[in-house]
mmCIF file of C-alpha atoms in Angstrom:
data_model
loop_
_atom_site.group_PDB
_atom_site.id
_atom_site.type_symbol
_atom_site.label_atom_id
_atom_site.label_comp_id
_atom_site.label_asym_id
_atom_site.label_seq_id
_atom_site.Cartn_x
_atom_site.Cartn_y
_atom_site.Cartn_z
ATOM 1 C CA MET N 24 -20.434 -36.585 -23.977
ATOM 2 C CA LYS N 25 -24.098 -35.728 -24.454
ATOM 3 C CA LYS N 26 -24.687 -31.989 -24.731
ATOM 4 C CA GLN N 27 -28.216 -32.037 -23.321
ATOM 5 C CA VAL N 28 -27.111 -32.667 -19.737
ATOM 6 C CA GLN N 29 -27.131 -29.783 -17.282
ATOM 7 C CA LEU N 30 -24.107 -27.593 -16.605
ATOM 8 C CA ALA N 31 -23.305 -29.123 -13.215
ATOM 9 C CA THR N 32 -23.163 -32.547 -14.857
ATOM 10 C CA ARG N 33 -21.021 -31.327 -17.750
ATOM 11 C CA LEU N 34 -18.458 -29.871 -15.345
ATOM 12 C CA THR N 35 -17.898 -33.317 -13.835
ATOM 13 C CA GLN N 36 -17.143 -34.798 -17.273
ATOM 14 C CA LEU N 37 -15.120 -32.186 -19.178
ATOM 15 C CA GLY N 38 -11.389 -32.645 -19.770
ATOM 16 C CA ARG N 39 -11.051 -36.285 -18.746
ATOM 17 C CA ASN N 40 -11.326 -39.716 -20.343
ATOM 18 C CA VAL N 41 -11.422 -42.615 -17.930
ATOM 19 C CA LYS N 42 -10.647 -45.150 -20.672
ATOM 20 C CA ASP N 43 -7.349 -43.403 -21.462
ATOM 21 C CA GLN N 44 -6.549 -43.147 -17.744
ATOM 22 C CA TYR N 45 -6.573 -46.888 -16.963
ATOM 23 C CA GLY N 46 -9.868 -46.403 -15.147
ATOM 24 C CA PHE N 47 -8.671 -43.651 -12.831
ATOM 25 C CA VAL N 48 -11.184 -40.817 -12.411
ATOM 26 C CA ASN N 49 -8.719 -37.965 -12.979
ATOM 27 C CA GLY N 50 -6.053 -37.623 -15.643
ATOM 28 C CA PRO N 51 -2.403 -37.844 -14.590
ATOM 29 C CA ILE N 52 0.035 -34.924 -14.415
ATOM 30 C CA TYR N 53 2.311 -34.916 -17.450
ATOM 31 C CA ARG N 54 5.514 -32.986 -16.795
ATOM 32 C CA GLY N 55 8.159 -32.701 -19.463
ATOM 33 C CA SER N 56 9.955 -30.820 -22.206
ATOM 34 C CA THR N 57 11.319 -33.423 -24.631
ATOM 35 C CA VAL N 58 9.122 -35.650 -26.773
ATOM 36 C CA VAL N 59 10.798 -38.660 -28.423
ATOM 37 C CA PHE N 60 9.805 -39.514 -32.022
ATOM 38 C CA ALA N 61 9.693 -42.998 -33.460
ATOM 39 C CA SER N 62 11.445 -42.171 -36.742
ATOM 40 C CA VAL N 63 13.253 -39.466 -38.729
ATOM 41 C CA GLU N 64 10.150 -39.020 -40.853
ATOM 42 C CA ASP N 65 7.992 -38.481 -37.773
ATOM 43 C CA LEU N 66 10.553 -36.023 -36.396
ATOM 44 C CA GLU N 67 10.799 -34.011 -39.614
ATOM 45 C CA HIS N 68 7.030 -33.805 -40.016
ATOM 46 C CA SER N 69 6.241 -33.408 -36.294
ATOM 47 C CA ARG N 70 4.051 -36.479 -36.390
ATOM 48 C CA ALA N 71 3.063 -36.614 -32.769
ATOM 49 C CA ALA N 72 0.241 -35.261 -30.685
ATOM 50 C CA PHE N 73 2.815 -33.177 -28.806
ATOM 51 C CA ALA N 74 6.141 -32.259 -30.414
ATOM 52 C CA TYR N 75 7.688 -30.364 -27.504
ATOM 53 C CA GLY N 76 6.718 -29.282 -24.010
ATOM 54 C CA THR N 77 6.033 -25.689 -25.035
ATOM 55 C CA MET N 78 3.314 -26.928 -27.375
ATOM 56 C CA GLY N 79 1.459 -28.455 -24.465
ATOM 57 C CA THR N 80 1.000 -31.762 -22.702
ATOM 58 C CA PRO N 81 -2.003 -34.075 -22.225
ATOM 59 C CA THR N 82 -2.644 -32.365 -18.874
ATOM 60 C CA ILE N 83 -2.701 -28.929 -20.471
ATOM 61 C CA LYS N 84 -4.827 -30.139 -23.371
ATOM 62 C CA ASN N 85 -7.380 -31.613 -20.985
ATOM 63 C CA LEU N 86 -7.903 -28.181 -19.449
ATOM 64 C CA GLU N 87 -7.886 -26.417 -22.830
ATOM 65 C CA ASP N 88 -10.531 -28.773 -24.181
ATOM 66 C CA ALA N 89 -12.680 -28.486 -21.073
ATOM 67 C CA TRP N 90 -12.615 -24.694 -21.074
ATOM 68 C CA THR N 91 -13.291 -24.528 -24.814
ATOM 69 C CA GLU N 92 -16.489 -26.510 -24.396
ATOM 70 C CA LEU N 93 -17.569 -24.626 -21.279
ATOM 71 C CA ALA N 94 -17.008 -21.255 -22.988
ATOM 72 C CA GLY N 95 -18.643 -22.301 -26.263
ATOM 73 C CA ALA N 96 -15.458 -21.449 -28.151
ATOM 74 C CA ALA N 97 -13.386 -22.797 -31.025
ATOM 75 C CA GLY N 98 -10.237 -23.075 -28.923
ATOM 76 C CA THR N 99 -8.484 -22.026 -25.715
ATOM 77 C CA VAL N 100 -4.917 -21.153 -24.775
ATOM 78 C CA MET N 101 -3.525 -20.572 -21.312
ATOM 79 C CA SER N 102 -1.032 -18.422 -19.484
ATOM 80 C CA PRO N 103 0.642 -18.445 -16.060
ATOM 81 C CA SER N 104 -1.525 -15.475 -14.939
ATOM 82 C CA GLY N 105 -4.664 -13.540 -15.739
ATOM 83 C CA LEU N 106 -2.642 -10.541 -16.897
ATOM 84 C CA GLY N 107 -0.612 -12.858 -19.108
ATOM 85 C CA ALA N 108 -3.863 -14.037 -20.720
ATOM 86 C CA ILE N 109 -4.957 -10.435 -21.314
ATOM 87 C CA SER N 110 -1.577 -9.708 -22.921
ATOM 88 C CA LEU N 111 -1.890 -12.771 -25.175
ATOM 89 C CA ALA N 112 -5.356 -11.749 -26.308
ATOM 90 C CA LEU N 113 -4.289 -8.183 -27.078
ATOM 91 C CA MET N 114 -1.129 -9.253 -28.890
ATOM 92 C CA SER N 115 -3.209 -11.513 -31.122
ATOM 93 C CA THR N 116 -5.381 -8.642 -32.379
ATOM 94 C CA LEU N 117 -3.007 -5.641 -32.370
ATOM 95 C CA LYS N 118 -0.110 -4.447 -34.494
ATOM 96 C CA ALA N 119 2.010 -1.286 -34.619
ATOM 97 C CA GLY N 120 -0.063 1.741 -35.545
ATOM 98 C CA ASP N 121 -3.355 0.294 -34.291
ATOM 99 C CA HIS N 122 -5.880 2.101 -32.113
ATOM 100 C CA LEU N 123 -7.249 0.255 -29.060
ATOM 101 C CA LEU N 124 -10.436 1.208 -27.218
ATOM 102 C CA MET N 125 -10.266 0.323 -23.526
ATOM 103 C CA PRO N 126 -12.927 0.919 -20.823
ATOM 104 C CA ASP N 127 -11.877 3.424 -18.188
ATOM 105 C CA THR N 128 -12.927 0.957 -15.485
ATOM 106 C CA VAL N 129 -10.548 -1.769 -16.638
ATOM 107 C CA TYR N 130 -8.384 -3.826 -14.259
ATOM 108 C CA ARG N 131 -5.509 -1.504 -13.406
ATOM 109 C CA PRO N 132 -2.662 -3.855 -14.467
ATOM 110 C CA THR N 133 -4.323 -4.047 -17.912
ATOM 111 C CA ARG N 134 -4.141 -0.249 -18.065
ATOM 112 C CA LYS N 135 -0.446 -0.362 -17.180
ATOM 113 C CA PHE N 136 0.219 -2.932 -19.908
ATOM 114 C CA CYS N 137 -1.455 -0.627 -22.433
ATOM 115 C CA ASP N 138 0.225 2.564 -21.241
ATOM 116 C CA LEU N 139 3.718 1.091 -20.974
ATOM 117 C CA THR N 140 4.197 -1.991 -23.162
ATOM 118 C CA LEU N 141 1.704 -1.445 -25.986
ATOM 119 C CA LYS N 142 2.627 2.229 -26.258
ATOM 120 C CA LYS N 143 6.265 1.217 -26.727
ATOM 121 C CA PHE N 144 5.248 -0.881 -29.738
ATOM 122 C CA GLY N 145 3.252 1.868 -31.410
ATOM 123 C CA VAL N 146 -0.283 1.025 -30.244
ATOM 124 C CA THR N 147 -2.473 3.958 -29.186
ATOM 125 C CA THR N 148 -4.882 3.255 -26.326
ATOM 126 C CA GLU N 149 -7.943 5.423 -25.836
ATOM 127 C CA TYR N 150 -10.030 5.005 -22.690
ATOM 128 C CA TYR N 151 -13.803 5.299 -22.871
ATOM 129 C CA ASP N 152 -16.786 5.499 -20.539
ATOM 130 C CA PRO N 153 -17.959 1.871 -20.118
ATOM 131 C CA LEU N 154 -21.583 3.069 -20.268
ATOM 132 C CA VAL N 155 -21.094 4.934 -23.556
ATOM 133 C CA GLY N 156 -23.246 2.425 -25.441
ATOM 134 C CA GLU N 157 -23.871 3.423 -29.051
ATOM 135 C CA GLY N 158 -21.621 6.439 -28.536
ATOM 136 C CA ILE N 159 -18.652 4.096 -28.968
ATOM 137 C CA ILE N 160 -19.086 4.642 -32.718
ATOM 138 C CA GLU N 161 -17.835 8.205 -32.323
ATOM 139 C CA LEU N 162 -14.551 6.898 -30.879
ATOM 140 C CA MET N 163 -13.869 4.343 -33.590
ATOM 141 C CA ARG N 164 -11.210 5.285 -36.147
ATOM 142 C CA PRO N 165 -10.045 3.687 -39.396
ATOM 143 C CA GLU N 166 -7.063 2.296 -37.474
ATOM 144 C CA THR N 167 -9.157 0.923 -34.579
ATOM 145 C CA SER N 168 -8.529 -2.813 -34.527
ATOM 146 C CA THR N 169 -9.690 -3.829 -31.058
ATOM 147 C CA LEU N 170 -12.477 -2.983 -28.631
ATOM 148 C CA PHE N 171 -11.829 -4.253 -25.113
ATOM 149 C CA LEU N 172 -14.660 -4.771 -22.636
ATOM 150 C CA GLU N 173 -14.719 -5.602 -18.943
ATOM 151 C CA SER N 174 -18.199 -6.171 -17.607
ATOM 152 C CA PRO N 175 -18.679 -5.526 -14.783
ATOM 153 C CA GLY N 176 -15.844 -3.031 -14.468
ATOM 154 C CA SER N 177 -13.017 -3.491 -12.040
ATOM 155 C CA GLN N 178 -13.709 -2.132 -8.545
ATOM 156 C CA THR N 179 -16.807 -0.075 -9.458
ATOM 157 C CA PHE N 180 -18.872 -2.723 -11.314
ATOM 158 C CA GLU N 181 -20.374 -0.829 -14.249
ATOM 159 C CA ILE N 182 -22.125 -3.354 -16.534
ATOM 160 C CA GLN N 183 -21.685 -2.795 -20.266
ATOM 161 C CA ASP N 184 -24.139 -3.404 -23.097
ATOM 162 C CA VAL N 185 -21.982 -6.171 -24.528
ATOM 163 C CA PRO N 186 -24.293 -7.374 -27.351
ATOM 164 C CA LEU N 187 -24.691 -3.823 -28.661
ATOM 165 C CA MET N 188 -21.007 -2.981 -28.536
ATOM 166 C CA THR N 189 -19.828 -6.239 -30.081
ATOM 167 C CA ARG N 190 -22.343 -5.807 -32.907
ATOM 168 C CA LEU N 191 -21.156 -2.267 -33.618
ATOM 169 C CA ALA N 192 -17.526 -3.440 -33.595
ATOM 170 C CA ARG N 193 -18.180 -6.404 -35.882
ATOM 171 C CA GLU N 194 -19.967 -4.183 -38.418
ATOM 172 C CA ARG N 195 -16.726 -2.174 -38.661
ATOM 173 C CA GLY N 196 -14.306 -5.091 -38.722
ATOM 174 C CA ILE N 197 -13.091 -4.471 -35.166
ATOM 175 C CA LYS N 198 -12.184 -7.392 -32.893
ATOM 176 C CA THR N 199 -13.682 -7.566 -29.407
ATOM 177 C CA ILE N 200 -12.044 -8.922 -26.252
ATOM 178 C CA ILE N 201 -13.781 -9.193 -22.890
ATOM 179 C CA ASP N 202 -12.402 -9.832 -19.426
ATOM 180 C CA ASN N 203 -15.078 -12.220 -18.135
ATOM 181 C CA THR N 204 -13.405 -13.161 -14.851
ATOM 182 C CA TRP N 205 -16.176 -11.883 -12.556
ATOM 183 C CA ALA N 206 -18.954 -13.976 -14.075
ATOM 184 C CA THR N 207 -17.027 -16.852 -15.675
ATOM 185 C CA PRO N 208 -18.780 -18.741 -18.513
ATOM 186 C CA VAL N 209 -21.110 -20.177 -15.870
ATOM 187 C CA PHE N 210 -22.908 -16.846 -15.427
ATOM 188 C CA PHE N 211 -22.091 -15.118 -18.745
ATOM 189 C CA GLN N 212 -21.473 -16.711 -22.122
ATOM 190 C CA ALA N 213 -19.205 -14.143 -23.759
ATOM 191 C CA HIS N 214 -18.969 -15.726 -27.211
ATOM 192 C CA ARG N 215 -22.715 -16.178 -27.400
ATOM 193 C CA HIS N 216 -23.041 -12.448 -26.739
ATOM 194 C CA GLY N 217 -20.746 -11.580 -29.642
ATOM 195 C CA CYS N 218 -17.223 -11.415 -28.176
ATOM 196 C CA ASP N 219 -14.390 -12.679 -30.379
ATOM 197 C CA LEU N 220 -12.073 -13.461 -27.455
ATOM 198 C CA SER N 221 -12.847 -13.978 -23.789
ATOM 199 C CA VAL N 222 -10.280 -13.783 -21.001
ATOM 200 C CA GLU N 223 -10.527 -15.493 -17.639
ATOM 201 C CA ALA N 224 -8.209 -15.187 -14.664
ATOM 202 C CA GLY N 225 -8.293 -18.829 -13.574
ATOM 203 C CA THR N 226 -6.496 -17.597 -10.470
ATOM 204 C CA LYS N 227 -9.933 -16.606 -9.190
ATOM 205 C CA TYR N 228 -12.985 -18.883 -9.324
ATOM 206 C CA LEU N 229 -11.551 -21.692 -11.431
ATOM 207 C CA SER N 230 -8.850 -22.226 -8.834
ATOM 208 C CA GLY N 231 -11.182 -21.471 -5.951
ATOM 209 C CA HIS N 232 -8.531 -22.029 -3.307
ATOM 210 C CA SER N 233 -6.091 -19.103 -3.671
ATOM 211 C CA ASP N 234 -3.204 -21.453 -4.387
ATOM 212 C CA LEU N 235 -2.414 -21.013 -8.086
ATOM 213 C CA LEU N 236 -1.996 -18.385 -10.800
ATOM 214 C CA MET N 237 -3.506 -18.955 -14.247
ATOM 215 C CA GLY N 238 -5.078 -17.188 -17.202
ATOM 216 C CA LEU N 239 -7.195 -18.563 -20.052
ATOM 217 C CA VAL N 240 -8.195 -17.058 -23.401
ATOM 218 C CA SER N 241 -10.933 -18.620 -25.499
ATOM 219 C CA ALA N 242 -11.670 -17.557 -29.073
ATOM 220 C CA ASN N 243 -14.347 -17.996 -31.681
ATOM 221 C CA ALA N 244 -13.535 -19.724 -34.978
ATOM 222 C CA GLU N 245 -12.595 -16.495 -36.738
ATOM 223 C CA SER N 246 -10.096 -15.363 -34.094
ATOM 224 C CA TRP N 247 -8.746 -18.751 -33.052
ATOM 225 C CA PRO N 248 -5.915 -19.125 -35.640
ATOM 226 C CA ALA N 249 -4.340 -15.761 -34.733
ATOM 227 C CA LEU N 250 -4.647 -16.466 -31.008
ATOM 228 C CA ARG N 251 -3.055 -19.904 -31.298
ATOM 229 C CA ALA N 252 -0.237 -18.545 -33.494
ATOM 230 C CA THR N 253 0.489 -15.809 -30.938
ATOM 231 C CA TYR N 254 0.504 -18.348 -28.129
ATOM 232 C CA ASP N 255 2.845 -20.721 -30.013
ATOM 233 C CA SER N 256 5.259 -17.883 -30.787
ATOM 234 C CA MET N 257 5.551 -16.930 -27.107
ATOM 235 C CA ALA N 258 5.417 -20.348 -25.369
ATOM 236 C CA MET N 259 3.845 -18.684 -22.342
ATOM 237 C CA LEU N 260 2.109 -21.681 -20.792
ATOM 238 C CA PRO N 261 1.323 -22.671 -17.206
ATOM 239 C CA GLY N 262 2.816 -25.612 -15.359
ATOM 240 C CA ALA N 263 1.247 -29.059 -15.396
ATOM 241 C CA GLU N 264 0.528 -29.042 -11.657
ATOM 242 C CA ASP N 265 -1.409 -25.799 -11.947
ATOM 243 C CA CYS N 266 -3.461 -27.225 -14.813
ATOM 244 C CA PHE N 267 -4.217 -30.317 -12.742
ATOM 245 C CA LEU N 268 -5.411 -28.129 -9.855
ATOM 246 C CA ALA N 269 -7.502 -26.016 -12.231
ATOM 247 C CA LEU N 270 -9.175 -29.136 -13.624
ATOM 248 C CA ARG N 271 -9.936 -30.209 -10.080
ATOM 249 C CA GLY N 272 -11.396 -26.775 -9.379
ATOM 250 C CA LEU N 273 -13.543 -27.037 -12.509
ATOM 251 C CA ARG N 274 -15.512 -29.937 -10.992
ATOM 252 C CA THR N 275 -16.919 -27.747 -8.206
ATOM 253 C CA LEU N 276 -16.943 -24.389 -10.054
ATOM 254 C CA HIS N 277 -20.708 -24.292 -10.454
ATOM 255 C CA ILE N 278 -21.414 -25.209 -6.830
ATOM 256 C CA ARG N 279 -18.899 -22.721 -5.454
ATOM 257 C CA LEU N 280 -20.209 -19.921 -7.664
ATOM 258 C CA GLN N 281 -23.775 -20.603 -6.564
ATOM 259 C CA GLU N 282 -22.735 -20.509 -2.924
ATOM 260 C CA ALA N 283 -20.648 -17.352 -3.436
ATOM 261 C CA GLN N 284 -23.677 -15.745 -5.087
ATOM 262 C CA ASN N 285 -26.085 -16.713 -2.327
ATOM 263 C CA ARG N 286 -23.817 -15.586 0.497
ATOM 264 C CA ALA N 287 -22.809 -12.368 -1.228
ATOM 265 C CA LEU N 288 -26.434 -11.444 -1.927
ATOM 266 C CA LYS N 289 -27.393 -12.009 1.695
ATOM 267 C CA ILE N 290 -24.529 -9.849 2.934
ATOM 268 C CA ALA N 291 -25.094 -7.179 0.267
ATOM 269 C CA ARG N 292 -28.777 -6.895 1.196
ATOM 270 C CA TRP N 293 -27.802 -6.466 4.827
ATOM 271 C CA LEU N 294 -25.176 -3.836 3.977
ATOM 272 C CA ALA N 295 -27.657 -1.888 1.865
ATOM 273 C CA GLU N 296 -29.773 -1.370 5.010
ATOM 274 C CA GLN N 297 -26.947 -0.102 7.198
ATOM 275 C CA PRO N 298 -26.884 3.673 7.807
ATOM 276 C CA GLU N 299 -23.118 3.830 7.336
ATOM 277 C CA VAL N 300 -23.410 2.600 3.723
ATOM 278 C CA LYS N 301 -24.404 5.186 1.128
ATOM 279 C CA THR N 302 -24.305 3.177 -2.126
ATOM 280 C CA LEU N 303 -24.022 -0.505 -2.990
ATOM 281 C CA LEU N 304 -22.170 -1.370 -6.219
ATOM 282 C CA HIS N 305 -23.371 -4.892 -6.915
ATOM 283 C CA PRO N 306 -24.565 -5.821 -10.444
ATOM 284 C CA ALA N 307 -27.662 -7.535 -9.064
ATOM 285 C CA PHE N 308 -28.836 -4.301 -7.398
ATOM 286 C CA GLU N 309 -30.549 -1.387 -9.134
ATOM 287 C CA SER N 310 -28.040 1.018 -7.580
ATOM 288 C CA CYS N 311 -25.312 -0.454 -9.807
ATOM 289 C CA PRO N 312 -24.788 1.377 -13.146
ATOM 290 C CA GLY N 313 -25.899 -0.850 -16.025
ATOM 291 C CA HIS N 314 -27.982 -3.130 -13.788
ATOM 292 C CA ALA N 315 -30.549 -3.622 -16.577
ATOM 293 C CA PHE N 316 -27.855 -5.165 -18.790
ATOM 294 C CA TRP N 317 -26.954 -7.589 -16.005
ATOM 295 C CA GLN N 318 -30.617 -8.578 -15.703
ATOM 296 C CA ARG N 319 -30.844 -9.177 -19.446
ATOM 297 C CA ASP N 320 -27.539 -10.922 -20.164
ATOM 298 C CA PHE N 321 -26.289 -12.693 -17.017
ATOM 299 C CA SER N 322 -27.597 -15.821 -15.343
ATOM 300 C CA GLY N 323 -26.110 -15.051 -11.925
ATOM 301 C CA SER N 324 -23.746 -12.955 -9.842
ATOM 302 C CA SER N 325 -20.543 -13.942 -8.105
ATOM 303 C CA GLY N 326 -19.181 -13.024 -4.701
ATOM 304 C CA LEU N 327 -17.376 -9.765 -5.503
ATOM 305 C CA PHE N 328 -18.903 -6.302 -5.091
ATOM 306 C CA SER N 329 -18.150 -2.852 -3.699
ATOM 307 C CA LEU N 330 -19.772 -0.233 -1.525
ATOM 308 C CA VAL N 331 -19.457 3.476 -0.881
ATOM 309 C CA LEU N 332 -19.567 4.609 2.724
ATOM 310 C CA ASP N 333 -21.274 7.755 3.896
ATOM 311 C CA PRO N 334 -18.940 10.756 3.387
ATOM 312 C CA ALA N 335 -19.001 11.358 7.148
ATOM 313 C CA TRP N 336 -16.331 8.694 7.557
ATOM 314 C CA ASP N 337 -12.763 9.606 6.610
ATOM 315 C CA LYS N 338 -9.779 7.376 5.860
ATOM 316 C CA ALA N 339 -8.734 7.193 9.510
ATOM 317 C CA ALA N 340 -12.172 5.895 10.489
ATOM 318 C CA VAL N 341 -12.110 3.299 7.718
ATOM 319 C CA THR N 342 -8.666 2.204 8.871
ATOM 320 C CA ARG N 343 -10.087 1.580 12.351
ATOM 321 C CA MET N 344 -12.895 -0.401 10.800
ATOM 322 C CA LEU N 345 -10.673 -2.626 8.668
ATOM 323 C CA ASP N 346 -7.804 -3.186 11.109
ATOM 324 C CA GLY N 347 -10.136 -4.780 13.632
ATOM 325 C CA LEU N 348 -11.856 -7.272 11.321
ATOM 326 C CA SER N 349 -11.296 -10.889 12.316
ATOM 327 C CA LEU N 350 -12.819 -12.886 9.436
ATOM 328 C CA PHE N 351 -12.213 -10.579 6.484
ATOM 329 C CA GLY N 352 -8.603 -10.563 5.402
ATOM 330 C CA MET N 353 -7.080 -7.624 3.570
ATOM 331 C CA GLY N 354 -5.490 -8.785 0.329
ATOM 332 C CA TYR N 355 -5.711 -8.672 -3.426
ATOM 333 C CA SER N 356 -7.271 -11.228 -5.739
ATOM 334 C CA TRP N 357 -10.580 -12.960 -5.013
ATOM 335 C CA GLY N 358 -12.587 -16.050 -5.897
ATOM 336 C CA GLY N 359 -11.133 -18.214 -3.141
ATOM 337 C CA PHE N 360 -12.853 -19.747 -0.128
ATOM 338 C CA GLU N 361 -11.807 -16.900 2.178
ATOM 339 C CA SER N 362 -13.474 -13.493 2.475
ATOM 340 C CA LEU N 363 -11.425 -10.398 1.686
ATOM 341 C CA ILE N 364 -11.876 -6.639 1.872
ATOM 342 C CA ILE N 365 -9.785 -3.758 0.549
ATOM 343 C CA PRO N 366 -10.204 0.029 0.403
ATOM 344 C CA PHE N 367 -9.644 1.644 -2.982
ATOM 345 C CA ASP N 368 -9.609 5.051 -4.639
ATOM 346 C CA CYS N 369 -9.834 5.165 -8.435
ATOM 347 C CA THR N 370 -9.833 8.940 -8.835
ATOM 348 C CA ASP N 371 -6.134 9.249 -9.651
ATOM 349 C CA TYR N 372 -5.861 6.934 -12.645
ATOM 350 C CA ARG N 373 -9.150 7.109 -14.548
ATOM 351 C CA THR N 374 -9.042 9.500 -17.473
ATOM 352 C CA ALA N 375 -12.267 9.192 -19.495
ATOM 353 C CA THR N 376 -14.689 9.277 -16.579
ATOM 354 C CA ARG N 377 -14.880 11.060 -13.260
ATOM 355 C CA TRP N 378 -15.563 9.258 -10.006
ATOM 356 C CA THR N 379 -18.176 11.410 -8.296
ATOM 357 C CA HIS N 380 -18.838 9.517 -5.060
ATOM 358 C CA ALA N 381 -17.474 11.411 -2.071
ATOM 359 C CA GLY N 382 -17.409 8.566 0.461
ATOM 360 C CA GLN N 383 -14.668 6.043 1.138
ATOM 361 C CA THR N 384 -14.961 2.931 -1.055
ATOM 362 C CA LEU N 385 -14.481 -0.728 -0.163
ATOM 363 C CA ARG N 386 -14.385 -3.879 -2.290
ATOM 364 C CA LEU N 387 -15.568 -7.125 -0.699
ATOM 365 C CA GLN N 388 -14.946 -10.718 -1.744
ATOM 366 C CA ILE N 389 -17.395 -13.028 -0.025
ATOM 367 C CA GLY N 390 -15.993 -16.485 0.567
ATOM 368 C CA LEU N 391 -17.507 -19.652 1.944
ATOM 369 C CA GLU N 392 -17.687 -18.726 5.633
ATOM 370 C CA ASP N 393 -21.079 -18.647 7.302
ATOM 371 C CA PRO N 394 -22.700 -15.379 6.192
ATOM 372 C CA ASP N 395 -24.049 -14.625 9.673
ATOM 373 C CA ASP N 396 -20.499 -14.738 11.020
ATOM 374 C CA LEU N 397 -19.356 -12.403 8.254
ATOM 375 C CA ILE N 398 -22.216 -10.012 8.967
ATOM 376 C CA ALA N 399 -21.280 -9.932 12.659
ATOM 377 C CA ASP N 400 -17.676 -9.150 11.719
ATOM 378 C CA LEU N 401 -18.808 -6.321 9.431
ATOM 379 C CA ARG N 402 -21.235 -4.946 12.038
ATOM 380 C CA GLN N 403 -18.431 -4.694 14.571
ATOM 381 C CA GLY N 404 -16.303 -3.008 11.913
ATOM 382 C CA LEU N 405 -19.000 -0.477 11.108
ATOM 383 C CA ASP N 406 -19.364 0.228 14.837
ATOM 384 C CA ARG N 407 -15.671 1.150 14.926
ATOM 385 C CA LEU N 408 -16.381 3.944 12.454
ATOM 386 C CA HIS N 409 -18.175 5.713 15.309
ATOM 387 C CA ALA N 410 -15.330 5.259 17.785
ATOM 388 C CA PRO N 411 -13.308 8.355 18.675
ATOM 389 C CA ALA N 412 -10.028 8.766 16.803
#
């Protein structure tokens, strides 16, 4: 395929070969465990494209190849969930006795994996302020093997200076991993900005329809052998049907992200003008910490952001607001076609930073509904804040 075509065109072509598919547009679903060899010699030397189901299938390889090209990587492996992909990436760079630097704003299940599982295997995790910048040098030790980044941060959307931090890590022989789920490679090219490994929860925008769980890890040439070896030793791969659905989602990823961006920006601008909203935490807005890095490094913004309400409204008032919403569902995950909203409070589990906002906080996922309808739903919800208890 010619590389000079635009991204939207590339997404329609990646991970499929019509000639090998008897002319059908999409590749078939290969399900299976056993692979039959033609001879003893082939069996003994594993002379086959696929030797066993845990090593992949044509369906899985189609998605791996597509994501590798999209991410600008040397290779990709997959997992049945985003957290599984994070675990794979970390296990490929860490060993007993290592020191791991983790942003304090990281996805909470990642924090639990570090504090419970990695700790049990002798890995020390130290949490850092995601906006520390060059100060990260002061936290690096001789035994530091991995610097993890998540930009923007989970829930509160701090944007990190990724090129600076990856450069400082590389100068000291430290591997870098980024959770790039919010932007996807469409809006942020992690490897181009210096990251050794990039994690994506395909559950979110790659799926786009809230009907599958998947994680992907792409790696540069230097980190690819260790990642693939870790993956092969664990055989933690997704099912063929999920890979087929992810490939289908890939075709419209760019269009859906553009629409999510446009609708989210319209709603965020409206929210920023409402008297009940104190602070908007959206990377495309100056009120978001690290906004200048987003302007410099990203080519767009997705449909997920947060806001801080005026401190006048307590939890009971926010409960009235949320319970009466008709278009916004309350549920975890994001990236699907439906809009979601959840309250959150990160004060109890962050250790390297202190959350200083006094108001109640909400995270919004803007789906593909008409934005005017969503705004009307939110306006009615904000009106309920003023209702008597």
